[in-house]
mmCIF file of C-alpha atoms in Angstrom:
data_model
loop_
_atom_site.group_PDB
_atom_site.id
_atom_site.type_symbol
_atom_site.label_atom_id
_atom_site.label_comp_id
_atom_site.label_asym_id
_atom_site.label_seq_id
_atom_site.Cartn_x
_atom_site.Cartn_y
_atom_site.Cartn_z
ATOM 1 C CA PRO L 379 20.803 1.944 -0.823
ATOM 2 C CA CYS L 380 22.580 3.782 1.957
ATOM 3 C CA PHE L 381 20.174 5.687 4.194
ATOM 4 C CA ALA L 382 22.785 6.743 6.738
ATOM 5 C CA ASP L 383 22.169 10.441 6.185
ATOM 6 C CA LEU L 384 18.453 9.989 6.839
ATOM 7 C CA GLN L 385 18.516 8.108 10.122
ATOM 8 C CA ASN L 386 18.389 11.104 12.422
ATOM 9 C CA VAL L 387 16.219 13.395 10.363
ATOM 10 C CA SER L 388 12.775 14.053 11.781
ATOM 11 C CA ASP L 389 11.490 16.813 9.531
ATOM 12 C CA LEU L 390 11.712 15.294 6.058
ATOM 13 C CA LEU L 391 8.494 15.195 4.082
ATOM 14 C CA VAL L 392 7.842 13.052 1.036
ATOM 15 C CA VAL L 393 5.095 14.206 -1.283
ATOM 16 C CA ALA L 394 4.126 11.486 -3.741
ATOM 17 C CA THR L 395 1.834 12.804 -6.446
ATOM 18 C CA LEU L 396 -0.082 9.951 -7.989
ATOM 19 C CA ILE L 397 -2.404 9.700 -10.973
ATOM 20 C CA GLN L 398 -2.751 6.110 -12.203
ATOM 21 C CA HIS L 399 0.291 4.279 -10.900
ATOM 22 C CA ASP L 400 -0.482 5.092 -7.286
ATOM 23 C CA GLU L 401 1.099 1.891 -5.974
ATOM 24 C CA LEU L 402 4.572 3.164 -6.937
ATOM 25 C CA GLY L 403 4.143 6.364 -5.002
ATOM 26 C CA LYS L 404 2.792 4.539 -1.957
ATOM 27 C CA LYS L 405 5.729 2.143 -2.073
ATOM 28 C CA VAL L 406 8.177 5.071 -2.166
ATOM 29 C CA GLY L 407 6.447 6.552 0.857
ATOM 30 C CA TRP L 408 6.630 3.409 2.946
ATOM 31 C CA ASN L 409 10.237 2.720 1.958
ATOM 32 C CA PHE L 410 11.100 6.251 2.980
ATOM 33 C CA ALA L 411 9.316 5.852 6.304
ATOM 34 C CA ASP L 412 11.260 2.669 6.949
ATOM 35 C CA ALA L 413 14.526 4.436 6.085
ATOM 36 C CA VAL L 414 13.830 7.399 8.352
ATOM 37 C CA LYS L 415 13.346 5.223 11.400
ATOM 38 C CA ASN L 416 13.473 8.080 13.895
ATOM 39 C CA ALA L 417 10.998 10.264 12.058
ATOM 40 C CA ASN L 418 7.431 10.817 13.166
ATOM 41 C CA THR L 419 5.581 9.737 10.046
ATOM 42 C CA ALA L 420 2.097 9.947 8.628
ATOM 43 C CA HIS L 421 0.490 8.733 5.433
ATOM 44 C CA VAL L 422 -1.967 11.207 3.977
ATOM 45 C CA SER L 423 -4.148 9.950 1.147
ATOM 46 C CA VAL L 424 -6.151 12.333 -1.023
ATOM 47 C CA PRO L 425 -8.551 10.380 -3.268
ATOM 48 C CA ARG L 426 -9.990 11.898 -6.426
ATOM 49 C CA ASN L 427 -12.682 14.545 -5.884
ATOM 50 C CA ALA L 428 -12.183 14.546 -2.128
ATOM 51 C CA GLU L 429 -11.077 17.045 0.443
ATOM 52 C CA THR L 430 -7.579 16.686 1.853
ATOM 53 C CA GLN L 431 -7.355 13.969 4.488
ATOM 54 C CA VAL L 432 -4.527 14.876 6.832
ATOM 55 C CA GLY L 433 -3.112 12.313 9.243
ATOM 56 C CA THR L 434 -2.692 13.151 12.899
ATOM 57 C CA SER L 435 0.672 11.635 13.757
ATOM 58 C CA GLY L 436 2.833 14.368 12.346
ATOM 59 C CA GLY L 437 5.205 14.359 9.496
ATOM 60 C CA SER L 438 6.596 12.734 6.524
ATOM 61 C CA ILE L 439 4.491 11.093 3.883
ATOM 62 C CA PHE L 440 1.806 12.478 1.637
ATOM 63 C CA SER L 441 0.272 10.604 -1.267
ATOM 64 C CA GLN L 442 -1.840 12.360 -3.845
ATOM 65 C CA ASN L 443 -4.269 10.928 -6.362
ATOM 66 C CA GLN L 444 -5.385 13.909 -8.418
ATOM 67 C CA ASN L 445 -4.589 15.620 -11.702
ATOM 68 C CA LEU L 446 -2.207 18.377 -10.649
ATOM 69 C CA GLY L 447 -1.916 20.079 -14.019
ATOM 70 C CA GLY L 448 -4.207 22.963 -13.134
ATOM 71 C CA ASP L 449 -2.762 26.138 -11.682
ATOM 72 C CA GLY L 450 -2.965 26.299 -7.907
ATOM 73 C CA THR L 451 -4.474 22.839 -7.282
ATOM 74 C CA ALA L 452 -1.307 21.318 -5.888
ATOM 75 C CA LYS L 453 -0.625 24.274 -3.628
ATOM 76 C CA TYR L 454 -3.976 24.196 -1.875
ATOM 77 C CA VAL L 455 -4.385 20.435 -1.796
ATOM 78 C CA PHE L 456 -1.115 19.422 -0.215
ATOM 79 C CA ILE L 457 1.712 21.939 -0.186
ATOM 80 C CA ASP L 458 -0.069 24.138 2.340
ATOM 81 C CA ALA L 459 -0.881 20.969 4.279
ATOM 82 C CA ALA L 460 2.810 20.134 4.200
ATOM 83 C CA TYR L 461 3.669 23.393 5.913
ATOM 84 C CA ALA L 462 1.444 22.384 8.799
ATOM 85 C CA LYS L 463 3.246 19.051 9.180
ATOM 86 C CA ALA L 464 6.974 19.706 8.724
ATOM 87 C CA PRO L 465 9.426 21.525 6.445
ATOM 88 C CA LEU L 466 9.029 20.240 2.891
ATOM 89 C CA LYS L 467 12.354 18.606 1.958
ATOM 90 C CA SER L 468 11.530 15.868 -0.562
ATOM 91 C CA VAL L 469 9.182 15.417 -3.504
ATOM 92 C CA VAL L 470 8.487 12.316 -5.585
ATOM 93 C CA ASN L 471 6.348 12.842 -8.685
ATOM 94 C CA SER L 472 4.936 9.615 -10.111
ATOM 95 C CA ALA L 473 2.166 10.817 -12.399
ATOM 96 C CA GLY L 474 1.467 8.469 -15.285
ATOM 97 C CA LEU L 475 -1.541 8.539 -17.604
ATOM 98 C CA GLY L 476 -1.243 6.445 -20.765
ATOM 99 C CA TRP L 477 -3.045 6.339 -24.104
ATOM 100 C CA ALA L 478 -2.577 4.180 -27.197
ATOM 101 C CA THR L 479 -3.548 5.791 -30.507
ATOM 102 C CA ARG L 480 -1.763 6.027 -33.827
ATOM 103 C CA THR L 481 -1.170 9.451 -35.325
ATOM 104 C CA ILE L 482 -3.302 8.826 -38.417
ATOM 105 C CA GLY L 483 -6.285 6.583 -39.071
ATOM 106 C CA LYS L 484 -6.476 3.739 -41.591
ATOM 107 C CA ASP L 485 -8.975 5.600 -43.777
ATOM 108 C CA GLY L 486 -6.753 8.630 -44.335
ATOM 109 C CA GLU L 487 -9.472 11.033 -43.184
ATOM 110 C CA TYR L 488 -8.656 14.104 -41.107
ATOM 111 C CA SER L 489 -11.399 13.106 -38.674
ATOM 112 C CA SER L 490 -9.606 9.869 -37.795
ATOM 113 C CA ALA L 491 -6.285 11.522 -36.974
ATOM 114 C CA HIS L 492 -5.059 11.418 -33.362
ATOM 115 C CA ASP L 493 -7.499 13.254 -31.097
ATOM 116 C CA LEU L 494 -5.797 16.520 -30.167
ATOM 117 C CA ASP L 495 -7.734 16.834 -26.911
ATOM 118 C CA VAL L 496 -6.450 13.426 -25.826
ATOM 119 C CA TYR L 497 -2.900 14.508 -26.674
ATOM 120 C CA ARG L 498 -3.332 17.686 -24.632
ATOM 121 C CA LYS L 499 -4.733 15.725 -21.682
ATOM 122 C CA ILE L 500 -1.758 13.348 -21.553
ATOM 123 C CA ILE L 501 0.674 16.276 -21.713
ATOM 124 C CA GLU L 502 -1.334 18.159 -19.084
ATOM 125 C CA VAL L 503 -1.322 15.302 -16.567
ATOM 126 C CA ASN L 504 2.125 13.782 -17.095
ATOM 127 C CA LEU L 505 4.234 16.836 -17.959
ATOM 128 C CA VAL L 506 2.398 19.985 -16.872
ATOM 129 C CA GLY L 507 1.236 18.294 -13.656
ATOM 130 C CA THR L 508 4.796 17.255 -12.848
ATOM 131 C CA PHE L 509 6.150 20.739 -13.471
ATOM 132 C CA ASN L 510 3.308 22.338 -11.520
ATOM 133 C CA VAL L 511 4.227 20.338 -8.426
ATOM 134 C CA CYS L 512 7.926 21.074 -8.960
ATOM 135 C CA ARG L 513 7.518 24.846 -9.255
ATOM 136 C CA LEU L 514 5.264 25.120 -6.198
ATOM 137 C CA ALA L 515 7.193 22.655 -4.039
ATOM 138 C CA ALA L 516 10.499 24.304 -4.978
ATOM 139 C CA THR L 517 9.088 27.647 -3.876
ATOM 140 C CA ALA L 518 8.216 26.117 -0.508
ATOM 141 C CA MET L 519 11.625 24.413 -0.252
ATOM 142 C CA SER L 520 13.430 27.662 -0.964
ATOM 143 C CA HIS L 521 12.390 28.854 2.515
ATOM 144 C CA ASN L 522 14.086 25.910 4.250
ATOM 145 C CA THR L 523 17.205 26.386 6.329
ATOM 146 C CA PRO L 524 20.136 25.094 4.228
ATOM 147 C CA ASP L 525 22.501 22.399 5.452
ATOM 148 C CA ALA L 526 26.320 22.623 5.358
ATOM 149 C CA ASP L 527 26.295 22.153 1.560
ATOM 150 C CA GLY L 528 23.589 24.756 1.116
ATOM 151 C CA ALA L 529 21.037 22.047 0.315
ATOM 152 C CA ARG L 530 17.353 22.709 0.927
ATOM 153 C CA GLY L 531 15.640 19.744 -0.708
ATOM 154 C CA ALA L 532 15.482 17.126 -3.443
ATOM 155 C CA MET L 533 13.031 16.018 -6.105
ATOM 156 C CA VAL L 534 12.563 12.788 -8.027
ATOM 157 C CA ASN L 535 10.382 12.812 -11.139
ATOM 158 C CA THR L 536 9.116 9.755 -12.965
ATOM 159 C CA ALA L 537 9.409 9.460 -16.735
ATOM 160 C CA SER L 538 9.438 6.120 -18.603
ATOM 161 C CA VAL L 539 11.616 4.151 -20.978
ATOM 162 C CA ALA L 540 8.963 5.253 -23.487
ATOM 163 C CA ALA L 541 10.689 8.634 -23.398
ATOM 164 C CA GLU L 542 13.510 6.997 -25.370
ATOM 165 C CA ASP L 543 11.905 3.810 -26.768
ATOM 166 C CA GLY L 544 8.394 5.008 -27.588
ATOM 167 C CA GLN L 545 6.311 2.365 -29.329
ATOM 168 C CA ILE L 546 3.736 2.607 -32.099
ATOM 169 C CA GLY L 547 0.659 4.322 -30.680
ATOM 170 C CA GLN L 548 2.543 5.948 -27.808
ATOM 171 C CA VAL L 549 3.150 9.334 -29.378
ATOM 172 C CA ALA L 550 1.258 11.242 -26.659
ATOM 173 C CA TYR L 551 2.653 9.245 -23.734
ATOM 174 C CA SER L 552 6.209 9.290 -25.093
ATOM 175 C CA SER L 553 5.985 13.031 -25.731
ATOM 176 C CA SER L 554 4.925 13.652 -22.153
ATOM 177 C CA LYS L 555 7.597 11.436 -20.627
ATOM 178 C CA GLY L 556 10.259 12.790 -22.979
ATOM 179 C CA GLY L 557 9.283 16.198 -21.659
ATOM 180 C CA VAL L 558 9.897 15.049 -18.083
ATOM 181 C CA VAL L 559 13.382 13.865 -19.087
ATOM 182 C CA GLY L 560 14.020 17.150 -20.882
ATOM 183 C CA LEU L 561 12.885 19.020 -17.784
ATOM 184 C CA THR L 562 15.496 17.417 -15.549
ATOM 185 C CA LEU L 563 18.690 19.300 -16.382
ATOM 186 C CA PRO L 564 17.283 22.831 -16.812
ATOM 187 C CA LEU L 565 15.162 22.421 -13.684
ATOM 188 C CA ALA L 566 18.206 21.260 -11.706
ATOM 189 C CA ARG L 567 20.127 24.250 -13.034
ATOM 190 C CA ASP L 568 17.296 26.653 -12.154
ATOM 191 C CA LEU L 569 17.039 25.301 -8.612
ATOM 192 C CA SER L 570 20.747 24.963 -7.893
ATOM 193 C CA VAL L 571 20.791 28.559 -6.699
ATOM 194 C CA VAL L 572 18.615 27.540 -3.733
ATOM 195 C CA GLY L 573 20.198 24.118 -3.199
ATOM 196 C CA ILE L 574 17.485 21.833 -4.588
ATOM 197 C CA ARG L 575 18.509 18.681 -6.496
ATOM 198 C CA VAL L 576 16.420 17.131 -9.290
ATOM 199 C CA ASN L 577 16.689 13.612 -10.708
ATOM 200 C CA THR L 578 14.419 11.482 -12.906
ATOM 201 C CA ILE L 579 13.715 7.752 -13.065
ATOM 202 C CA LEU L 580 12.789 6.094 -16.364
ATOM 203 C CA PRO L 581 11.065 2.864 -15.287
ATOM 204 C CA GLY L 582 10.693 -0.061 -17.631
ATOM 205 C CA LEU L 583 8.098 -2.781 -17.042
ATOM 206 C CA ILE L 584 7.201 -2.469 -13.352
ATOM 207 C CA ASP L 585 4.617 -4.815 -11.848
ATOM 208 C CA THR L 586 1.705 -2.681 -10.644
ATOM 209 C CA PRO L 587 -2.060 -3.333 -10.424
ATOM 210 C CA ILE L 588 -2.442 -1.940 -13.945
ATOM 211 C CA TYR L 589 -1.700 -5.485 -15.156
ATOM 212 C CA GLY L 590 -4.540 -6.971 -13.117
ATOM 213 C CA SER L 591 -4.356 -10.183 -11.118
ATOM 214 C CA GLY L 592 -5.046 -13.880 -11.493
ATOM 215 C CA PRO L 593 -3.712 -16.650 -13.760
ATOM 216 C CA ALA L 594 -4.306 -14.781 -17.031
ATOM 217 C CA SER L 595 -2.503 -11.724 -15.678
ATOM 218 C CA ASP L 596 0.394 -13.825 -14.407
ATOM 219 C CA GLU L 597 0.732 -15.482 -17.809
ATOM 220 C CA PHE L 598 0.677 -12.112 -19.570
ATOM 221 C CA LYS L 599 3.337 -10.674 -17.239
ATOM 222 C CA ALA L 600 5.504 -13.759 -17.750
ATOM 223 C CA ARG L 601 5.378 -13.201 -21.513
ATOM 224 C CA LEU L 602 6.292 -9.546 -21.065
ATOM 225 C CA GLY L 603 9.205 -10.554 -18.854
ATOM 226 C CA GLN L 604 10.724 -12.648 -21.612
ATOM 227 C CA GLY L 605 11.513 -9.428 -23.494
ATOM 228 C CA VAL L 606 13.626 -8.109 -20.619
ATOM 229 C CA LEU L 607 17.389 -8.588 -20.892
ATOM 230 C CA PHE L 608 17.977 -9.811 -17.318
ATOM 231 C CA PRO L 609 16.412 -10.671 -14.974
ATOM 232 C CA LYS L 610 13.574 -11.897 -17.184
ATOM 233 C CA ARG L 611 10.665 -10.578 -15.184
ATOM 234 C CA LEU L 612 8.826 -7.375 -14.473
ATOM 235 C CA GLY L 613 10.379 -5.019 -11.956
ATOM 236 C CA PHE L 614 9.201 -4.992 -8.356
ATOM 237 C CA GLN L 615 7.686 -1.854 -6.872
ATOM 238 C CA ASP L 616 10.329 -2.009 -4.137
ATOM 239 C CA GLU L 617 13.035 -1.721 -6.811
ATOM 240 C CA PHE L 618 11.535 1.547 -7.998
ATOM 241 C CA ALA L 619 10.997 2.776 -4.448
ATOM 242 C CA THR L 620 14.522 2.060 -3.196
ATOM 243 C CA LEU L 621 16.001 3.900 -6.182
ATOM 244 C CA ALA L 622 13.748 6.900 -5.551
ATOM 245 C CA VAL L 623 14.760 6.993 -1.878
ATOM 246 C CA GLU L 624 18.435 6.695 -2.799
ATOM 247 C CA LEU L 625 18.113 9.648 -5.173
ATOM 248 C CA LEU L 626 16.591 11.667 -2.342
ATOM 249 C CA ALA L 627 19.265 10.569 0.122
ATOM 250 C CA ASN L 628 22.414 10.746 -2.008
ATOM 251 C CA SER L 629 23.484 14.378 -1.844
ATOM 252 C CA TYR L 630 25.811 14.096 -4.872
ATOM 253 C CA MET L 631 23.174 12.837 -7.300
ATOM 254 C CA ASN L 632 21.816 15.687 -9.362
ATOM 255 C CA ALA L 633 20.456 16.400 -12.851
ATOM 256 C CA GLU L 634 20.458 12.714 -13.835
ATOM 257 C CA SER L 635 17.904 10.634 -15.756
ATOM 258 C CA ILE L 636 18.307 6.964 -14.856
ATOM 259 C CA ARG L 637 16.737 3.967 -16.609
ATOM 260 C CA LEU L 638 15.388 1.292 -14.281
ATOM 261 C CA ASP L 639 14.581 -1.409 -16.813
ATOM 262 C CA ALA L 640 16.880 -4.475 -16.463
ATOM 263 C CA GLY L 641 18.303 -3.674 -19.897
ATOM 264 C CA ILE L 642 15.099 -3.785 -21.926
ATOM 265 C CA ARG L 643 14.917 -1.875 -25.200
ATOM 266 C CA MET L 644 11.306 -1.622 -26.286
ATOM 267 C CA GLN L 645 10.472 -2.828 -29.799
ATOM 268 C CA PRO L 646 8.316 -0.754 -32.162
ATOM 269 C CA LYS L 647 5.240 -2.725 -31.050
#
């Protein structure tokens, strides 16, 4: 992607909010740091159940590893920290908590139907958490000085191809990611008045540590890759990260939901 507009910017801040797929958010952060070569960058990691750990070198990358669905959590954990580092200009949400359960049980009993608390939890983390970060970060961005276009910031949210190709047992996950896709256009419209762009990536099969490592893992990933149209492999984290950075950098990209899946269309199971 073209990073020309980023080369001389020193006050951009990426906030990567991470739940399970933390490697994607980290990869976005480091790709962004590489793109903004003149920026003074820092990587701030906030592990679960820990106080904020703020780097000392000044400005541009935060990664977050907590459930941000609760009211106020995101603000006090990292948005206030962002103010102390640099103006908040960019947000990448990559929350992703999965669950595989069919809607009804084999015995036809009410007690074996999909656990409603599990459904709520997936929605809370993947959808409510994403929106919580967006609403608070957008409030912070609204105070930025606009550029010549009136732009004050940009956001990239992460959905999944499951939003459109949800498989058997993915009703909770697909609901949450479909919600993130549905959020994109109205959120972009809401925030256009203050010059904040919003785009969403729908990743397909991306190679992250969730698949494990070793010969058995490699064999499993190779089998998965055979279902991809082309190229017949899992996606690289860099391929997700460069798209996210391009969506932040390209000032004419707005209100779009983009599949990053090498043409795969998921089968029912």
